[in-house]
Coordinates of C-alpha atoms in Angstrom, one line a residue:
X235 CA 86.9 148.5 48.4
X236 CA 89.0 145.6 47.9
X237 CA 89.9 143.2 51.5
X238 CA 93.6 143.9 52.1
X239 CA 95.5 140.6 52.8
X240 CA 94.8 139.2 56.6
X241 CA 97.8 138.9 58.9
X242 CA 99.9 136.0 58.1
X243 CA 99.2 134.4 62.0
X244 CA 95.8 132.4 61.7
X245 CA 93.6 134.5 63.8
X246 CA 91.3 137.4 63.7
X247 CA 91.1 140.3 66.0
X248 CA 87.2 141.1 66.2
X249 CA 86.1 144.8 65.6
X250 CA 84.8 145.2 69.3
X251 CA 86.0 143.8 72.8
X252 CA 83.6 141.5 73.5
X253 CA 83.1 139.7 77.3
X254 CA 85.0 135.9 76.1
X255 CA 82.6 133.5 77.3
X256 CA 83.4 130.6 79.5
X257 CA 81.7 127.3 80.0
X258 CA 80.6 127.7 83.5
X259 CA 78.7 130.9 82.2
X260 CA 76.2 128.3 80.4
X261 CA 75.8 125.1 82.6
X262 CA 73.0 126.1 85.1
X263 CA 73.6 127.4 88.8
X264 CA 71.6 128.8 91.0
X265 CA 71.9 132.9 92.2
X266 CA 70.4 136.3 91.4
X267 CA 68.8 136.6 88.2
X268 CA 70.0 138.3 85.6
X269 CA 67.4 141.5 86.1
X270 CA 68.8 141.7 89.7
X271 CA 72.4 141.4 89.3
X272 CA 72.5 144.0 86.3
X273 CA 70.1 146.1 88.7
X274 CA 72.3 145.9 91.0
X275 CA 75.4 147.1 89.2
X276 CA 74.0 149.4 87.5
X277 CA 72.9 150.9 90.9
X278 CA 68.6 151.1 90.2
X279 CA 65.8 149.5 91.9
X280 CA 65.2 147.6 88.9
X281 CA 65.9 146.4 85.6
X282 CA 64.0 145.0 82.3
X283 CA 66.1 142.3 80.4
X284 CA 64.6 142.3 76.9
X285 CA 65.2 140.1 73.8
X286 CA 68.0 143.1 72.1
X287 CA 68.7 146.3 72.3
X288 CA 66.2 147.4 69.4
X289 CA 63.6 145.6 71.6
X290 CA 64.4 147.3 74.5
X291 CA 63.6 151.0 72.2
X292 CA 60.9 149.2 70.9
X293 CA 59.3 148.6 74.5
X294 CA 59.9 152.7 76.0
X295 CA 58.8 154.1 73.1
X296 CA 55.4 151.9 72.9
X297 CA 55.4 153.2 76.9
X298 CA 55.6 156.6 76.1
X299 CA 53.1 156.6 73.0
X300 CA 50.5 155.7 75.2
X301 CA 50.6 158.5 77.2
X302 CA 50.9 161.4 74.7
X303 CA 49.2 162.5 71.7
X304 CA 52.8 162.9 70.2
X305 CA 54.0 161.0 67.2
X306 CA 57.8 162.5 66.1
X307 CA 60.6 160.6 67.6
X308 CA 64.0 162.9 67.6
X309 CA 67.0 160.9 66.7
X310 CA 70.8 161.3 66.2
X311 CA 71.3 161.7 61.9
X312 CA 74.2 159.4 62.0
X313 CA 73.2 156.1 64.2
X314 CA 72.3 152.9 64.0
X315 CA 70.0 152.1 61.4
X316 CA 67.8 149.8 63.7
X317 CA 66.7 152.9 66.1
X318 CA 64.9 154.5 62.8
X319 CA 63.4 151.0 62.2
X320 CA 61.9 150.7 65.9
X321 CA 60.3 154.4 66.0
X322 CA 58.6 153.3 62.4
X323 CA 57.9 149.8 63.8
X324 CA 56.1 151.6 66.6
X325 CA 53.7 153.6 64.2
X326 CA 55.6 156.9 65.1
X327 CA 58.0 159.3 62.8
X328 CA 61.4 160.2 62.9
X329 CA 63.0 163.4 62.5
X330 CA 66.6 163.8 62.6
X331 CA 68.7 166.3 64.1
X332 CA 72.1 167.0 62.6
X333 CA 75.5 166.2 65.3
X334 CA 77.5 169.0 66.3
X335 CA 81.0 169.6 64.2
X336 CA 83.7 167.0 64.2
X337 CA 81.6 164.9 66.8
X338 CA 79.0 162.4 67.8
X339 CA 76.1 164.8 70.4
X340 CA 73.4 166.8 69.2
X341 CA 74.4 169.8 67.4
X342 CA 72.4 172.3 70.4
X343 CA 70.7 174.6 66.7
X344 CA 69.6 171.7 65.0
X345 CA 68.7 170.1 68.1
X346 CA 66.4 173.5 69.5
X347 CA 64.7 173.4 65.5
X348 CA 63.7 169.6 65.7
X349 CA 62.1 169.9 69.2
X350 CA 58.7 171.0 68.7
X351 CA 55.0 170.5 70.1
X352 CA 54.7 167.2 68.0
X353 CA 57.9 165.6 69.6
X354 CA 57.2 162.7 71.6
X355 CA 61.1 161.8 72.5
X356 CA 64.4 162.7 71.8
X357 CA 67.1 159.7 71.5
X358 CA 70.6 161.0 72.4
X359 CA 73.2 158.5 71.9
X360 CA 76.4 157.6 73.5
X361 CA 78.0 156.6 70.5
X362 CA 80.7 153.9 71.0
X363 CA 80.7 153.8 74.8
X364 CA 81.5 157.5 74.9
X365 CA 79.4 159.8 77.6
X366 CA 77.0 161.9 75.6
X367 CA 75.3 165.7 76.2
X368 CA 72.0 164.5 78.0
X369 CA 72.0 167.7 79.9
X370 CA 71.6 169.4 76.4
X371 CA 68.8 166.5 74.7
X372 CA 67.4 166.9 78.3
X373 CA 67.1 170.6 78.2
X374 CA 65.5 170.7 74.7
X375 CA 63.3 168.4 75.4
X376 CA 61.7 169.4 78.6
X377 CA 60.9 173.2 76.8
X378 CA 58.8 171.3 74.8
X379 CA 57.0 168.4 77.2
X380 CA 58.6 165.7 75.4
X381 CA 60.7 162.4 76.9
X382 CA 64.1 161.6 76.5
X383 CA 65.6 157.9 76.1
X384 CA 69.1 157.9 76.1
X385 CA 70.8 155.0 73.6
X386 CA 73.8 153.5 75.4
X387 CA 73.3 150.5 73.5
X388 CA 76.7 150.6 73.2
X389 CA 77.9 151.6 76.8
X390 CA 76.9 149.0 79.5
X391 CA 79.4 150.2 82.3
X392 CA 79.6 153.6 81.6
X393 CA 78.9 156.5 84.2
X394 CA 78.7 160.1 84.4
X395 CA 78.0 162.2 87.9
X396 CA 78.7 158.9 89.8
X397 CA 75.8 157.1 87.9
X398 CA 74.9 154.8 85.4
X399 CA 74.6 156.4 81.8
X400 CA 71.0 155.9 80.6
X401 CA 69.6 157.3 84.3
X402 CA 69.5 161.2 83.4
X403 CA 66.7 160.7 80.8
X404 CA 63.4 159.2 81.4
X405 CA 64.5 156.0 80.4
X406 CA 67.6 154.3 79.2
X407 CA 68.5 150.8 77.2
X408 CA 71.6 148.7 77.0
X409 CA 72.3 146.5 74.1
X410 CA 73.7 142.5 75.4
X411 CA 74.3 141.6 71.7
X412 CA 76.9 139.8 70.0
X413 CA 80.6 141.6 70.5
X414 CA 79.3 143.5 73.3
X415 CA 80.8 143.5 77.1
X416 CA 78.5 141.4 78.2
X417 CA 75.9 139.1 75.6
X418 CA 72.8 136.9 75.1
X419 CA 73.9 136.8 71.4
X420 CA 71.0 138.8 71.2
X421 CA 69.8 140.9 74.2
X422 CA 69.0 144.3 76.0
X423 CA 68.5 146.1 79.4
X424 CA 66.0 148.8 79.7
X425 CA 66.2 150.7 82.7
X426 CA 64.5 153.9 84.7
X427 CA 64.8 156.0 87.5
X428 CA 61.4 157.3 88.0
X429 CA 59.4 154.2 89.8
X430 CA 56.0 155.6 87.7
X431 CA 57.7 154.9 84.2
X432 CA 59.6 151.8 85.4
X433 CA 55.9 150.2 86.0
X434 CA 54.8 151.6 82.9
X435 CA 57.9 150.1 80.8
X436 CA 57.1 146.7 82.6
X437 CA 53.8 146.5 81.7
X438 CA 54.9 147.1 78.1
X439 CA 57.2 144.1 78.6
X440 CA 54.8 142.0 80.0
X441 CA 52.4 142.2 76.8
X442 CA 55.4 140.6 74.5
X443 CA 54.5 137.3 73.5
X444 CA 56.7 134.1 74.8
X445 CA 57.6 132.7 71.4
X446 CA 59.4 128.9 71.5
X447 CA 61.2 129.3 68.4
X448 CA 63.1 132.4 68.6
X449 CA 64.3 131.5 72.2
X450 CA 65.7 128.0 70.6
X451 CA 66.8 129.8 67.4
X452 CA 69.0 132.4 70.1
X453 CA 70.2 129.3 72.6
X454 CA 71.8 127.7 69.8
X455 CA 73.1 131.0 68.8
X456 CA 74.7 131.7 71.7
X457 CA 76.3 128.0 71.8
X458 CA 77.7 128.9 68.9
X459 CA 79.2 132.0 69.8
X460 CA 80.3 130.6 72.6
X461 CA 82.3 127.9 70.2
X462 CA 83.5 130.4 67.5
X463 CA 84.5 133.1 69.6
X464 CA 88.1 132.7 69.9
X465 CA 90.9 134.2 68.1
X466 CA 91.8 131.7 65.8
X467 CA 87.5 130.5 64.8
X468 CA 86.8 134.2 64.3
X469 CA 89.2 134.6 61.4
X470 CA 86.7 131.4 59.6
X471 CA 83.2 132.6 61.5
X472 CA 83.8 136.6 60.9
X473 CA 86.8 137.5 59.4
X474 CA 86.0 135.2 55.4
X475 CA 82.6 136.4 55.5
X476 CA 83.8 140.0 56.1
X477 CA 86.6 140.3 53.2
X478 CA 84.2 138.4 50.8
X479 CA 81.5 141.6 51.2
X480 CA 84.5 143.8 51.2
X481 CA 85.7 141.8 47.5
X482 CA 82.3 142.9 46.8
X483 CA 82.2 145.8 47.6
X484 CA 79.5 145.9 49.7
X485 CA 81.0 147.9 52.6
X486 CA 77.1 147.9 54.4
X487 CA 77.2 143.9 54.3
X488 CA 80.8 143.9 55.5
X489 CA 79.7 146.5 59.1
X490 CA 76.4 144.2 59.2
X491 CA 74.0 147.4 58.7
X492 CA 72.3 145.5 56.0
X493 CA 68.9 145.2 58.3
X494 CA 65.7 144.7 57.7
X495 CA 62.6 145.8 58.7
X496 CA 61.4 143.1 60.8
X497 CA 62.3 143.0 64.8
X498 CA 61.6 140.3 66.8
X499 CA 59.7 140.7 69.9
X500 CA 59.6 138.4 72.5
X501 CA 60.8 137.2 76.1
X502 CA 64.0 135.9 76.9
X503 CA 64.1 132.4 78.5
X504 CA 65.7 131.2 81.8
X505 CA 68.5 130.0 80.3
X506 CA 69.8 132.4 78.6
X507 CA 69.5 134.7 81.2
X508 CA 71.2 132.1 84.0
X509 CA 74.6 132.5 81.1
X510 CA 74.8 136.5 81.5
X511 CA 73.7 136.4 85.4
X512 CA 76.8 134.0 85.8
X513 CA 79.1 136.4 83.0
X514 CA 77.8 139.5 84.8
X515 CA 80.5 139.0 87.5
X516 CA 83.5 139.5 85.5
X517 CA 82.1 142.8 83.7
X518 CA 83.7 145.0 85.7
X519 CA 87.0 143.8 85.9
X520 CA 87.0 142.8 82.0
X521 CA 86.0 147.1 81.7
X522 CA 89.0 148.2 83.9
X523 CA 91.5 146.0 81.8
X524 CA 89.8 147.6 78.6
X525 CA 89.8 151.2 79.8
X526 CA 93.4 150.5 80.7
X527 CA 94.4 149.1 77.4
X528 CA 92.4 152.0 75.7
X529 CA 94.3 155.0 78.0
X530 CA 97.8 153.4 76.4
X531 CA 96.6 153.2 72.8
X532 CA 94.6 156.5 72.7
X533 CA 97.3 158.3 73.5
X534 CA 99.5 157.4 70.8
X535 CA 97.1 157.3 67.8
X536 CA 96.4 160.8 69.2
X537 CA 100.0 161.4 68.1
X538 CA 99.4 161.2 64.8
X539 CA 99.1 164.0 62.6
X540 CA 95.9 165.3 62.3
X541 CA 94.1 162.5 63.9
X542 CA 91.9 163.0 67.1
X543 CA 90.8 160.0 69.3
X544 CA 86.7 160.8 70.4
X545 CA 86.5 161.1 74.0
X546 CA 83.8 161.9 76.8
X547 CA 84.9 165.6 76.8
X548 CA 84.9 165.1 80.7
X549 CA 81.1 164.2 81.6
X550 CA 82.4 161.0 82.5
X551 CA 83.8 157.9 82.1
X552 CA 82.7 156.1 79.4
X553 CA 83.4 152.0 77.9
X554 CA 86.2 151.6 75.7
X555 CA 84.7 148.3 73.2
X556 CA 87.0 150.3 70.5
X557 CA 88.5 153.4 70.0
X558 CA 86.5 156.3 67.0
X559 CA 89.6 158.0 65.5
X560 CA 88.5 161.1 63.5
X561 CA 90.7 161.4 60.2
X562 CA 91.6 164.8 59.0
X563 CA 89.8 163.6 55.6
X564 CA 87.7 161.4 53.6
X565 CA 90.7 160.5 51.5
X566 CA 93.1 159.4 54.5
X567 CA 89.8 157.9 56.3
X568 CA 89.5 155.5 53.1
X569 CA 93.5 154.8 52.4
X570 CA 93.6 153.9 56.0
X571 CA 90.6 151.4 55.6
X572 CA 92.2 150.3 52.3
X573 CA 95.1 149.1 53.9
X574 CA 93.4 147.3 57.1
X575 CA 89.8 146.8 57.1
X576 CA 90.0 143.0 56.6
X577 CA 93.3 142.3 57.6
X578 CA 92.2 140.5 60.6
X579 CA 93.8 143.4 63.6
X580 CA 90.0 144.7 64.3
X581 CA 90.3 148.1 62.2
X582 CA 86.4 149.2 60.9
X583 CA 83.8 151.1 60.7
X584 CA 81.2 151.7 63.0
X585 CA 78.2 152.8 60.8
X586 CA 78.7 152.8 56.9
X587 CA 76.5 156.1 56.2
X588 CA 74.1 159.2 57.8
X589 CA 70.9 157.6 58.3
X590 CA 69.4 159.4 55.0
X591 CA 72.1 158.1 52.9
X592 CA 71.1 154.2 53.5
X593 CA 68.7 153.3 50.9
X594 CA 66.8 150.8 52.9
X595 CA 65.5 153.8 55.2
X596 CA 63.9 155.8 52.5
X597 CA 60.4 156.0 53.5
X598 CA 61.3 155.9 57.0
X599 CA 63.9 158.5 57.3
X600 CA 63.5 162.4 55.9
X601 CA 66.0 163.3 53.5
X602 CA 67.9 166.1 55.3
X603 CA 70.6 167.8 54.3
X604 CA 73.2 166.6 57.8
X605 CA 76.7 167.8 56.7
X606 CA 78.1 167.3 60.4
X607 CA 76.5 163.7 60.0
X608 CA 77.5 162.9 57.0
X609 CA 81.2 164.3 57.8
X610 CA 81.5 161.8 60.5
X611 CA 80.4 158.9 58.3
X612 CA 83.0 160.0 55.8
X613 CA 85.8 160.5 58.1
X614 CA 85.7 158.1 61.1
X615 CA 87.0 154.3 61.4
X616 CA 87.5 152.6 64.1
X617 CA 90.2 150.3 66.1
X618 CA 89.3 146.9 68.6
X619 CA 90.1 147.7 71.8
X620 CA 90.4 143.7 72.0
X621 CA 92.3 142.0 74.7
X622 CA 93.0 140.0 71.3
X623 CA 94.5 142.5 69.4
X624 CA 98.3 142.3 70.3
X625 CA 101.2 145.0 70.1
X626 CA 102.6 143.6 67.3
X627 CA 98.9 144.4 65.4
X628 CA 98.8 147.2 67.6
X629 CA 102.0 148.6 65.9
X630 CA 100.7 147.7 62.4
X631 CA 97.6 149.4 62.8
X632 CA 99.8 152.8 63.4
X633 CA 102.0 152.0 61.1
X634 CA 99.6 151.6 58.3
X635 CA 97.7 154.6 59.5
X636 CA 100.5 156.8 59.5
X637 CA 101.2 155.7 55.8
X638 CA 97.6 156.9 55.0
X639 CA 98.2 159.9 56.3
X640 CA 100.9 161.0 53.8
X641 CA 99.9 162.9 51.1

């Protein structure tokens, strides 16, 4: 797939809305820490601040292994390709579990077939900062003895039944990486709402190592997103790098799912933590103005023929970092990218592939046949809900979609 060319402005809108960071946010200051603050938001007793999101998996599932016999993890066939890599990193199997038609839960059959007496923990995900069906993983699960961890890596603020997504499972983690509402650079948040597996998730914690040179290697990360993220860096810092792979044609490279195996493990300095205890303030407010923005916009791509916004199908009310349009095909999924991924107005796509079809995962993941998966792979881009992305782009992006469209 060729890069079409960028908006003629010099700046780039970034695929996500991400939390802009300030200065204040890293000179020190005393207050709450970092664990307290998001604790207290979040509305728990407590909260684990890990070194990413990946981590933060990494951490529950070593919890739950040593208290069960049980090695098969049960995870969403179209994720992100790092949960895969953290139940193989923790000595355990996957097993997939096809979604449910022309979305993003667990389809309830495939879901009933993969939960057996061998499943340690099933992973549902709330894909995008949209509320998934934990009542259904939750159901499934418990007919069988086995956990469940809910993945809102991508949905720090969002709640169902008055609470925190990630509290109706046994345990729930938060990605704070780069793009997301609020970031480390590179960061998580595990949290619980049984005090028994809390304890037994911080004492996983506690055994991570303190390792010098990954802390440095992330503080000057995070100075460096700090410098770079603004509209006019990003278009040098993200947006060349970006329609180089796409020149390529190297679409993985281009979405950043070109991981390896290798996750780092260890604890998150002071500092660090001190810049999102100070940036955890303006969260909320920064989430209203992007539900806002999102109510507006969703609205009228859901106008266009044959294309349907993903929502929280009322169990809540989710984040809004972008917006998942489902195209009525493959063919106006990929005229639609043709014409704006790379032009700089924040059009992309979430994850390149269903976990079976990314090379790097053979060996780790089952090949399955997932057609609901692999549908929503072949169909679905996705559109910033930036503060950054103006209406002018706004108007461009359905304008160029609605040309896509045509037969």
């Amino acid at each position: 797939m060729s890069a079409p060319e960028p908006m003629r402005r010099r700046a780039e809108v970034p695929p996500t809305a991400g939390l802009p960071p300030r200065l204040r946010d890293l000179l020190p200051g005393a207050g709450a820490p970092l664990d307290a603050r998001a604790a207290a938001w979040l509305g728990v007793d407590a909260a684990l601040v890990a070194c990413s999101g990946t981590a933060a998996l990494v951490i529950a599932l070593r919890a739950l292994r040593r208290t069960s016999a049980r090695r098969t993890v049960v995870v969403p066939a179209y994720t992100c390709p790092l949960v895969p890599l953290a139940v193989a990193h923790c000595g355990l199997e996957v097993r997939l579990c096809d979604l449910a038609p022309g979305g993003f839960d667990l389809d309830p059959a495939a879901l009933a077939d993969a939960c057996r007496t061998d499943t340690l923990a099933v992973v549902p995900t709330h894909l995008g900062g949209r509320v998934a069906d934990v009542d259904a993983a939750l159901a499934a699960a418990r007919r069988v003895g086995a956990f469940v961890v809910e993945d809102a890596a991508q949905a720090l603020g969002a709640r169902a039944g008055g609470a925190s997504v990630g509290l109706r499972g046994d345990a729930g983690f938060f990605s704070l990486a780069v793009g997301k509402g609020l970031t480390l650079y590179e960061g998580g948040l595990l949290v619980a709402r049984d005090a028994a597996m809390r304890r037994a998730l911080a004492g996983e914690a506690a055994r991570l190592p303190r390792r010098f040179g990954w802390e440095l290697r992330r503080s000057l990360e995070l100075l460096g997103y700090h410098a770079l993220y603004r509209p006019r860096v990003l278009r040098y810092a993200y947006g060349m790098p970006l329609r180089r792979a796409l020149r390529r044609g190297d679409a993985i490279a281009a979405v950043g799912d070109a991981l390896g195996p290798h996750i780092p493990l260890h604890r998150v300095g002071a500092w660090r933590q001190g810049v999102g205890a100070r940036a955890i303030a303006r969260l909320p407010a920064f989430l209203d103005a992007a539900a806002e923005r999102a109510a507006a916009r969703r609205a009228r791509l859901a106008a266009l023929p044959g294309v349907r916004v993903l929502d929280d199908a009322g169990r809540g009310a989710g984040t809004w970092p972008f917006l998942m349009l489902l195209m009525p095909d493959a063919r106006a999924r990929d005229a639609a990218l043709a014409r704006l991924w790379g032009a700089g107005l924040g059009v992309s796509q979430l994850f390149i592939h269903a976990l079976p079809d990314y090379p790097r995962l053979a060996g780790i993941v089952p090949a399955q046949a997932v057609p609901n998966a692999r549908d929503l792979a072949a169909r679905m881009l996705t559109v910033s809900n930036s503060p950054w992305l103006d209406e002018p782009g706004f108007a461009r992006i359905c304008a160029e979609l609605e040309a896509a469209l045509r037969p």
